[in-house]
Each structure stands twice: as structure tokens, then as C-alpha cells.
Amino acid sequence: MGKFFLLQFPYQSHQEQYFRQSVFEYQILIKFPSFHQRYKEIKGFRLERGGLAFDPIFSDAIIFASLLALLSIGLTLTYITTRVPNFAHASFATIGVYVALIVTHVWGLSPYIAIPISFVISGIVAVLLYTFILKPLIRKGASQAIQMIATLAFDLVMIAMLNITADYIVKTYQITSREFSLRSYDFDFMGLPLIVIVAPITIAVLAITLHIILRKTKFGIAMRAATENSDLAGTVGVNVKLIYLVSWLMGGGFAGIAGALMSLWFQGDPNLGPMLIPSIFAASIAGGFLSIYGAIAGGILVGLTEVLGTRFLAGEFGAWLIAYRPLIPLIFIVVTLFLAPKGLAGINWSKLRRNGSRT
């Protein structure tokens, strides 16, 4: 097989400038030809592999939408227990990014090995946030605003710790620990980076697994009961405390998985969390915040719109619009709260279909 080389191209057109000025900046990787494959740069930054042309913008959209859906599921799992939006959720994903960096550069293993490790570490950190910060505040009757501020404070501590970790890595191992990407460590599958396939498969598998757990198992039924009415569930013997711990473990773990996969396509940095959190909240709000299925739909919708919408607007009106990409999730939040406060999950789709059939 050929070897990956990191190339940086001059950016001239609006389409080309997109890849440079995107919120998640990255460089193009060209794999020098092996015996049976050829990689060729063609107009519009398309990569031709043995006759297959694939625009990286679609890879960007598929990966970002899939991982955003995964992050939204995690945020929803934590929200349904405390009814408090967790502002530290995106930093759980950043933990996964740095786990992938350590696994790849320090341990010399595949970045995909970082997926289960990231789940465990990020999940444990989420449990610590719930157990030692939110749970005592809830016990004392703290308001929702106080709890939100507590998650924000925890997030600031996490960002500081991640910056310390990044400095330690670069000083100890002499490797880049800021604005890095592990894309060159990914595998090639049928002419595409493996992450393009793994990201949507991961969200599909986890969504199906979660559906089976919630609908077909006693634990899932108990979890649904505890999140809908914890007092009533407790009176019938449901261990509400355990349910909440598992919800936070899964929520943080899903974010860790998303972060580990994100490092294979987007740039990793200790301050990645603040850039991600508006998109995560927009996806969760669009999905209804209390619906797992709505979180998936919201994540895919916001992710595709943010990437492809920015690309379209930049091509039509100029690359200067790239700088305003962070406004897209904020617009989603405002529009959703105005038109459908309960999100996609709160829309009566059957009624809409009946009205549509009448017309």
C-alpha cells in the first residue's frame, strides 16, 4: 500500500477556501499511488480513486452529522435525569480526542482502539460530575440556573485540565498536541477513509442497541420509568439512583466515542468543547431534548445543514461567510423554539399527513 503524505495546497477559489476557513480546519491528505490505486486531485477538491470521484465536503457532512447525532444522544441521556442542560458535555468529547492521541502516538496502536477506552474515561468523568456536583445541589434544592452554572464551572475546569494535558504531552513525548489530526493514521476502505463508513455505522449500531435496551429489557423499562417519574418509579422498587448513574455513564461515554472518532477527521484541540457545544445544543433542542430518536434526527439535520449550508452559501456569496458558520446552530435554536418548542419529537406527524392528504 502507498504511504500518506500531508500536503497543503494554495487556496484560491471560494470552494477551496472552505476547507481552510471551516470551524474544523483540516488539510487534504493525498495518498501516493500504490500498485492498484491512484489518487488524483481534480477540480473542486475531488479525489479520484480508480474512477470513483468523491468530494470531501460530503465526507465532512456525513462524519459531522453522525458524530453530532451521537453527541446529542449523550446530552439527552443526561438531561432526562436532572432536567439540566450540561454545558460540560462537549468537553467529554474532547477527552476522547486526547485518548485517541495517546493511544496512537504514545502507545503506537490504532486510533480505533481508543473507542472503548474513551467511552470508559469520559463516562466516569460524567458520573463524577453528576455524583459530586449536581446530585448534592439537587439534594439542597438548588435551582436549575445554579445547576447550569455548576456544569459550566466544571467545563472550565475540564478545559484547563485538558490544556495542562496537552502541554504535558508535547513536553514529554515531543508530539503535536494542539490543532492536530489523526487522519493519516486512518485506514482506507474501498477508496474512502474508513471513518466515513465507521461514523454512520457507529451511530446506527448504538441507536439500535439503545432502542433494544429501552424497549425490550427490564432495565430499559425501569430507566424509562425513572426518567419519566422518579418518585413513582422509586415506590415500585426501581433503583432510581443506579438508573441515573448509568444514564450519565452512557451519556458521557457516547461523547467520548464521538471525540475519539472526531480526531480521525477534524482537528483536535483542548478548546474544542466551546466550538462544539452550540451545535450539540441546537441538535438536542431540534430533536426535543427529551427524545432519543429526536436527538438522532436533530443531530443529522443540524450537522448536514451546518456543513452543506455553509458550503453552499460560501459558493454563492463568497468565502467570507465561512466565518459565520457558528451562527447556523444558533439560528436553529431560535427557529426551533419559535416554531416548534418541543422539537421534532413534539410535532404531530400523523396529523400533518392527514392534512396533507386532504389537500
Short mmCIF file of C-alpha atoms in Angstrom, two decimals:
data_model
loop_
_atom_site.label_atom_id
_atom_site.label_comp_id
_atom_site.label_asym_id
_atom_site.label_seq_id
_atom_site.Cartn_x
_atom_site.Cartn_y
_atom_site.Cartn_z
CA MET A 1 0.00 0.00 0.00
CA GLY A 2 1.10 3.54 -0.54
CA LYS A 3 2.08 5.97 2.16
CA PHE A 4 0.12 9.01 3.27
CA PHE A 5 1.72 12.41 2.83
CA LEU A 6 0.33 15.62 4.23
CA LEU A 7 0.05 18.23 1.51
CA GLN A 8 -1.09 21.82 1.76
CA PHE A 9 -2.49 23.41 -1.36
CA PRO A 10 -2.84 27.08 -2.27
CA TYR A 11 -6.38 28.19 -1.62
CA GLN A 12 -7.83 30.38 -4.32
CA SER A 13 -11.49 29.74 -5.03
CA HIS A 14 -14.34 30.06 -2.55
CA GLN A 15 -14.82 26.29 -2.57
CA GLU A 16 -11.17 25.70 -1.78
CA GLN A 17 -11.14 28.35 0.93
CA TYR A 18 -13.92 26.46 2.68
CA PHE A 19 -11.54 23.71 3.71
CA ARG A 20 -9.15 26.23 5.17
CA GLN A 21 -11.54 28.52 6.97
CA SER A 22 -14.04 25.99 8.29
CA VAL A 23 -14.55 25.93 12.04
CA PHE A 24 -12.95 22.49 11.95
CA GLU A 25 -9.94 23.24 9.78
CA TYR A 26 -8.14 20.39 8.12
CA GLN A 27 -5.66 19.75 5.37
CA ILE A 28 -6.09 17.46 2.41
CA LEU A 29 -4.34 14.10 2.50
CA ILE A 30 -3.27 12.62 -0.81
CA LYS A 31 -2.13 9.01 -0.86
CA PHE A 32 0.64 8.47 -3.36
CA PRO A 33 -0.21 5.73 -5.89
CA SER A 34 0.21 2.10 -5.00
CA PHE A 35 0.03 -0.77 -7.45
CA HIS A 36 -3.75 -0.87 -7.79
CA GLN A 37 -4.85 2.60 -6.71
CA ARG A 38 -4.32 6.10 -7.94
CA TYR A 39 -5.18 9.29 -6.18
CA LYS A 40 -5.58 12.40 -8.24
CA GLU A 41 -6.54 15.93 -7.35
CA ILE A 42 -9.17 17.26 -9.71
CA LYS A 43 -11.16 20.47 -9.86
CA GLY A 44 -13.33 21.18 -6.83
CA PHE A 45 -11.06 19.25 -4.46
CA ARG A 46 -12.46 15.92 -5.56
CA LEU A 47 -10.35 12.85 -5.10
CA GLU A 48 -10.48 10.29 -7.88
CA ARG A 49 -9.69 6.75 -6.82
CA GLY A 50 -9.79 4.25 -9.61
CA GLY A 51 -12.60 6.12 -11.33
CA LEU A 52 -14.51 6.97 -8.13
CA ALA A 53 -14.89 10.71 -7.53
CA PHE A 54 -15.90 11.80 -4.04
CA ASP A 55 -15.99 15.37 -2.84
CA PRO A 56 -14.50 15.66 0.69
CA ILE A 57 -17.30 18.07 1.62
CA PHE A 58 -19.68 15.10 1.66
CA SER A 59 -17.29 13.18 3.89
CA ASP A 60 -17.23 16.22 6.17
CA ALA A 61 -21.03 16.34 6.24
CA ILE A 62 -21.52 12.60 6.83
CA ILE A 63 -18.98 12.42 9.63
CA PHE A 64 -20.02 15.63 11.38
CA ALA A 65 -23.73 14.80 11.21
CA SER A 66 -23.17 11.27 12.53
CA LEU A 67 -20.97 12.37 15.41
CA LEU A 68 -23.27 15.28 16.25
CA ALA A 69 -26.16 12.83 16.48
CA LEU A 70 -24.09 10.70 18.85
CA LEU A 71 -23.26 13.73 20.98
CA SER A 72 -26.91 14.75 21.03
CA ILE A 73 -27.95 11.32 22.29
CA GLY A 74 -25.47 11.66 25.13
CA LEU A 75 -26.72 15.11 26.07
CA THR A 76 -30.31 13.88 26.02
CA LEU A 77 -29.46 10.93 28.28
CA THR A 78 -28.01 13.28 30.88
CA TYR A 79 -30.78 15.87 30.52
CA ILE A 80 -33.66 13.45 31.13
CA THR A 81 -32.31 12.64 34.60
CA THR A 82 -31.64 16.11 36.03
CA ARG A 83 -33.56 18.31 33.56
CA VAL A 84 -30.44 20.49 33.46
CA PRO A 85 -28.53 21.16 30.21
CA ASN A 86 -24.95 20.01 30.71
CA PHE A 87 -22.55 22.64 29.37
CA ALA A 88 -19.60 20.33 30.04
CA HIS A 89 -20.86 17.69 27.61
CA ALA A 90 -18.69 18.78 24.68
CA SER A 91 -15.56 18.55 26.82
CA PHE A 92 -16.36 14.87 27.40
CA ALA A 93 -15.81 14.52 23.67
CA THR A 94 -12.51 16.39 23.92
CA ILE A 95 -11.36 13.77 26.42
CA GLY A 96 -11.97 11.18 23.71
CA VAL A 97 -9.88 13.21 21.29
CA TYR A 98 -6.88 13.13 23.62
CA VAL A 99 -7.35 9.47 24.47
CA ALA A 100 -7.10 8.78 20.74
CA LEU A 101 -3.95 10.91 20.54
CA ILE A 102 -2.29 9.00 23.39
CA VAL A 103 -3.34 5.60 22.05
CA THR A 104 -1.98 6.43 18.61
CA HIS A 105 1.19 8.40 19.29
CA VAL A 106 2.27 7.15 22.72
CA TRP A 107 1.10 3.53 22.67
CA GLY A 108 1.55 3.07 18.92
CA LEU A 109 -1.87 1.46 18.42
CA SER A 110 -4.73 2.09 16.01
CA PRO A 111 -6.86 5.12 16.92
CA TYR A 112 -9.92 2.85 16.79
CA ILE A 113 -8.60 1.12 19.92
CA ALA A 114 -9.36 4.41 21.69
CA ILE A 115 -13.12 4.00 21.22
CA PRO A 116 -13.85 1.72 24.22
CA ILE A 117 -11.22 3.46 26.35
CA SER A 118 -12.76 6.85 25.59
CA PHE A 119 -16.20 5.52 26.50
CA VAL A 120 -15.00 4.40 29.91
CA ILE A 121 -12.96 7.51 30.79
CA SER A 122 -15.48 10.07 29.55
CA GLY A 123 -18.30 8.10 31.16
CA ILE A 124 -16.51 8.09 34.52
CA VAL A 125 -15.91 11.85 34.33
CA ALA A 126 -19.61 12.37 33.60
CA VAL A 127 -20.54 10.23 36.60
CA LEU A 128 -18.20 12.30 38.78
CA LEU A 129 -19.92 15.49 37.63
CA TYR A 130 -23.32 14.10 38.50
CA THR A 131 -22.32 12.43 41.78
CA PHE A 132 -20.20 15.14 43.38
CA ILE A 133 -21.65 18.34 41.92
CA LEU A 134 -25.18 18.04 40.55
CA LYS A 135 -26.55 15.46 42.96
CA PRO A 136 -25.62 17.46 46.10
CA LEU A 137 -27.06 20.61 44.52
CA ILE A 138 -30.30 18.81 43.70
CA ARG A 139 -30.47 17.46 47.26
CA LYS A 140 -30.15 21.01 48.59
CA GLY A 141 -32.90 22.26 46.29
CA ALA A 142 -30.68 24.36 44.03
CA SER A 143 -32.42 25.99 41.10
CA GLN A 144 -31.93 24.91 37.51
CA ALA A 145 -29.90 28.05 36.83
CA ILE A 146 -27.48 27.22 39.66
CA GLN A 147 -27.04 23.70 38.33
CA MET A 148 -26.37 25.02 34.82
CA ILE A 149 -23.72 27.37 36.19
CA ALA A 150 -22.20 24.41 38.05
CA THR A 151 -21.84 22.43 34.81
CA LEU A 152 -20.30 25.49 33.17
CA ALA A 153 -17.79 25.82 36.01
CA PHE A 154 -16.96 22.13 35.73
CA ASP A 155 -16.44 22.63 32.00
CA LEU A 156 -13.95 25.44 32.63
CA VAL A 157 -12.01 23.17 34.99
CA MET A 158 -12.01 20.42 32.37
CA ILE A 159 -10.75 22.78 29.68
CA ALA A 160 -7.93 23.87 31.98
CA MET A 161 -7.03 20.24 32.70
CA LEU A 162 -7.08 19.41 29.00
CA ASN A 163 -4.73 22.32 28.30
CA ILE A 164 -2.39 21.05 31.02
CA THR A 165 -2.57 17.58 29.48
CA ALA A 166 -1.77 18.97 26.04
CA ASP A 167 1.27 20.81 27.40
CA TYR A 168 2.44 17.68 29.24
CA ILE A 169 2.14 15.55 26.09
CA VAL A 170 4.14 17.93 23.92
CA LYS A 171 6.88 18.35 26.55
CA THR A 172 7.13 14.67 27.44
CA TYR A 173 6.67 12.98 24.06
CA GLN A 174 7.59 15.82 21.68
CA ILE A 175 4.43 15.36 19.62
CA THR A 176 1.89 17.91 18.46
CA SER A 177 -0.93 18.13 20.98
CA ARG A 178 -2.78 21.18 19.69
CA GLU A 179 -4.59 21.58 16.38
CA PHE A 180 -3.65 18.04 15.44
CA SER A 181 -5.41 15.42 13.35
CA LEU A 182 -5.03 11.65 13.25
CA ARG A 183 -6.34 11.41 9.71
CA SER A 184 -3.08 9.99 8.40
CA TYR A 185 -3.50 7.04 10.79
CA ASP A 186 -6.85 6.03 9.37
CA PHE A 187 -7.35 3.04 7.09
CA ASP A 188 -8.54 3.02 3.51
CA PHE A 189 -11.69 1.08 2.60
CA MET A 190 -12.95 0.85 -0.98
CA GLY A 191 -11.30 4.13 -1.89
CA LEU A 192 -12.60 6.03 1.15
CA PRO A 193 -11.20 6.82 4.59
CA LEU A 194 -12.63 4.25 6.99
CA ILE A 195 -14.02 6.96 9.29
CA VAL A 196 -16.53 7.94 6.57
CA ILE A 197 -18.04 4.48 6.94
CA VAL A 198 -17.44 3.90 10.65
CA ALA A 199 -19.10 7.15 11.83
CA PRO A 200 -22.61 6.49 10.41
CA ILE A 201 -22.38 2.78 11.26
CA THR A 202 -21.48 3.65 14.85
CA ILE A 203 -24.48 5.92 15.34
CA ALA A 204 -26.75 3.33 13.70
CA VAL A 205 -25.49 0.45 15.86
CA LEU A 206 -25.63 2.45 19.09
CA ALA A 207 -29.10 3.78 18.27
CA ILE A 208 -30.43 0.28 17.57
CA THR A 209 -28.76 -1.08 20.70
CA LEU A 210 -30.20 1.72 22.81
CA HIS A 211 -33.65 1.11 21.31
CA ILE A 212 -33.48 -2.58 22.20
CA ILE A 213 -32.32 -1.81 25.73
CA LEU A 214 -35.05 0.76 26.33
CA ARG A 215 -37.88 -1.25 24.77
CA LYS A 216 -37.03 -4.91 25.28
CA THR A 217 -35.22 -5.20 28.62
CA LYS A 218 -36.35 -4.80 32.21
CA PHE A 219 -33.53 -2.37 32.84
CA GLY A 220 -34.64 -0.24 29.90
CA ILE A 221 -38.22 -0.18 31.10
CA ALA A 222 -37.00 0.80 34.56
CA MET A 223 -34.86 3.55 33.02
CA ARG A 224 -37.82 4.96 31.12
CA ALA A 225 -39.96 4.86 34.24
CA ALA A 226 -37.29 6.56 36.35
CA THR A 227 -36.76 9.37 33.86
CA GLU A 228 -40.49 10.00 33.39
CA ASN A 229 -41.44 9.94 37.09
CA SER A 230 -38.64 9.15 39.50
CA ASP A 231 -40.81 9.31 42.64
CA LEU A 232 -43.38 6.87 41.30
CA ALA A 233 -40.68 4.57 39.94
CA GLY A 234 -38.98 4.52 43.33
CA THR A 235 -42.18 3.45 45.07
CA VAL A 236 -42.44 0.34 42.87
CA GLY A 237 -38.90 -0.78 43.58
CA VAL A 238 -36.88 0.83 40.79
CA ASN A 239 -33.34 1.76 41.83
CA VAL A 240 -33.51 5.34 40.60
CA LYS A 241 -30.01 6.21 41.81
CA LEU A 242 -28.50 3.40 39.74
CA ILE A 243 -30.56 4.39 36.70
CA TYR A 244 -29.29 7.96 36.90
CA LEU A 245 -25.67 6.82 37.26
CA VAL A 246 -25.98 4.56 34.22
CA SER A 247 -27.61 7.36 32.21
CA TRP A 248 -24.71 9.70 32.95
CA LEU A 249 -22.18 6.95 32.29
CA MET A 250 -23.73 6.25 28.90
CA GLY A 251 -24.16 9.94 28.07
CA GLY A 252 -20.54 10.78 28.83
CA GLY A 253 -19.36 7.57 27.19
CA PHE A 254 -21.16 8.34 23.93
CA ALA A 255 -19.49 11.76 23.90
CA GLY A 256 -16.12 10.08 24.43
CA ILE A 257 -16.73 7.77 21.47
CA ALA A 258 -17.67 10.76 19.31
CA GLY A 259 -14.47 12.54 20.33
CA ALA A 260 -12.26 9.54 19.55
CA LEU A 261 -13.79 9.27 16.08
CA MET A 262 -13.70 13.03 15.56
CA SER A 263 -9.91 13.02 15.89
CA LEU A 264 -9.70 10.96 12.70
CA TRP A 265 -11.18 13.73 10.56
CA PHE A 266 -11.28 17.09 12.35
CA GLN A 267 -8.59 18.90 14.27
CA GLY A 268 -8.23 18.18 17.96
CA ASP A 269 -7.57 20.90 20.50
CA PRO A 270 -8.16 21.42 24.24
CA ASN A 271 -10.62 24.20 23.41
CA LEU A 272 -12.71 22.08 21.05
CA GLY A 273 -15.63 21.92 23.50
CA PRO A 274 -16.76 25.56 23.29
CA MET A 275 -16.84 25.26 19.49
CA LEU A 276 -18.99 22.13 19.60
CA ILE A 277 -21.46 22.98 22.34
CA PRO A 278 -23.73 25.31 20.25
CA SER A 279 -24.16 22.61 17.61
CA ILE A 280 -24.88 19.94 20.23
CA PHE A 281 -27.49 22.09 21.94
CA ALA A 282 -29.06 23.02 18.60
CA ALA A 283 -29.34 19.35 17.65
CA SER A 284 -30.83 18.36 21.00
CA ILE A 285 -33.30 21.25 21.01
CA ALA A 286 -34.30 20.49 17.43
CA GLY A 287 -34.91 16.90 18.50
CA GLY A 288 -36.98 17.85 21.52
CA PHE A 289 -34.38 17.38 24.29
CA LEU A 290 -36.38 14.53 25.87
CA SER A 291 -36.39 12.17 22.90
CA ILE A 292 -33.53 9.84 21.98
CA TYR A 293 -34.89 9.46 18.46
CA GLY A 294 -35.39 13.19 18.17
CA ALA A 295 -31.77 13.71 19.21
CA ILE A 296 -30.63 11.48 16.35
CA ALA A 297 -32.81 13.30 13.83
CA GLY A 298 -31.78 16.70 15.18
CA GLY A 299 -28.09 15.83 15.08
CA ILE A 300 -28.25 14.67 11.49
CA LEU A 301 -30.36 17.66 10.42
CA VAL A 302 -28.19 20.28 12.12
CA GLY A 303 -24.94 18.58 11.10
CA LEU A 304 -25.81 18.35 7.41
CA THR A 305 -27.23 21.87 7.35
CA GLU A 306 -24.20 23.35 9.09
CA VAL A 307 -21.67 21.78 6.72
CA LEU A 308 -23.50 21.76 3.40
CA GLY A 309 -25.31 25.03 4.07
CA THR A 310 -22.05 26.82 4.78
CA ARG A 311 -20.50 25.35 1.65
CA PHE A 312 -23.45 26.44 -0.50
CA LEU A 313 -23.59 29.97 0.89
CA ALA A 314 -19.83 30.38 0.56
CA GLY A 315 -20.02 29.32 -3.06
CA GLU A 316 -22.88 31.69 -3.80
CA PHE A 317 -21.92 34.79 -1.84
CA GLY A 318 -18.24 34.46 -1.02
CA ALA A 319 -15.86 32.70 1.33
CA TRP A 320 -16.26 35.48 3.91
CA LEU A 321 -19.44 33.71 5.05
CA ILE A 322 -17.35 30.82 6.40
CA ALA A 323 -16.55 32.92 9.46
CA TYR A 324 -20.27 32.95 10.31
CA ARG A 325 -20.71 29.17 10.35
CA PRO A 326 -21.16 29.15 14.17
CA LEU A 327 -24.34 31.19 13.65
CA ILE A 328 -26.11 28.27 11.97
CA PRO A 329 -26.74 26.23 15.15
CA LEU A 330 -27.79 29.41 16.98
CA ILE A 331 -30.30 30.13 14.22
CA PHE A 332 -31.54 26.56 14.55
CA ILE A 333 -32.12 27.08 18.27
CA VAL A 334 -34.09 30.31 17.76
CA VAL A 335 -36.20 28.95 14.89
CA THR A 336 -36.95 25.68 16.70
CA LEU A 337 -38.00 27.41 19.91
CA PHE A 338 -40.21 29.79 17.92
CA LEU A 339 -41.88 27.31 15.55
CA ALA A 340 -41.70 24.00 17.43
CA PRO A 341 -40.77 24.46 21.11
CA LYS A 342 -40.94 20.69 21.67
CA GLY A 343 -38.71 19.98 18.69
CA LEU A 344 -39.19 17.31 16.05
CA ALA A 345 -40.42 14.85 18.67
CA GLY A 346 -43.27 17.18 19.60
CA ILE A 347 -44.66 17.52 16.08
CA ASN A 348 -47.84 15.57 15.36
CA TRP A 349 -46.65 13.94 12.14
CA SER A 350 -49.80 11.84 11.68
CA LYS A 351 -51.93 14.98 11.80
CA LEU A 352 -49.68 16.64 9.24
CA ARG A 353 -50.01 13.61 6.95
CA ARG A 354 -53.79 13.66 7.28
CA ASN A 355 -53.91 17.37 6.47
CA GLY A 356 -51.59 16.83 3.55
CA SER A 357 -53.74 14.02 2.14
CA ARG A 358 -56.85 16.21 2.34
CA THR A 359 -55.21 18.93 0.29
#
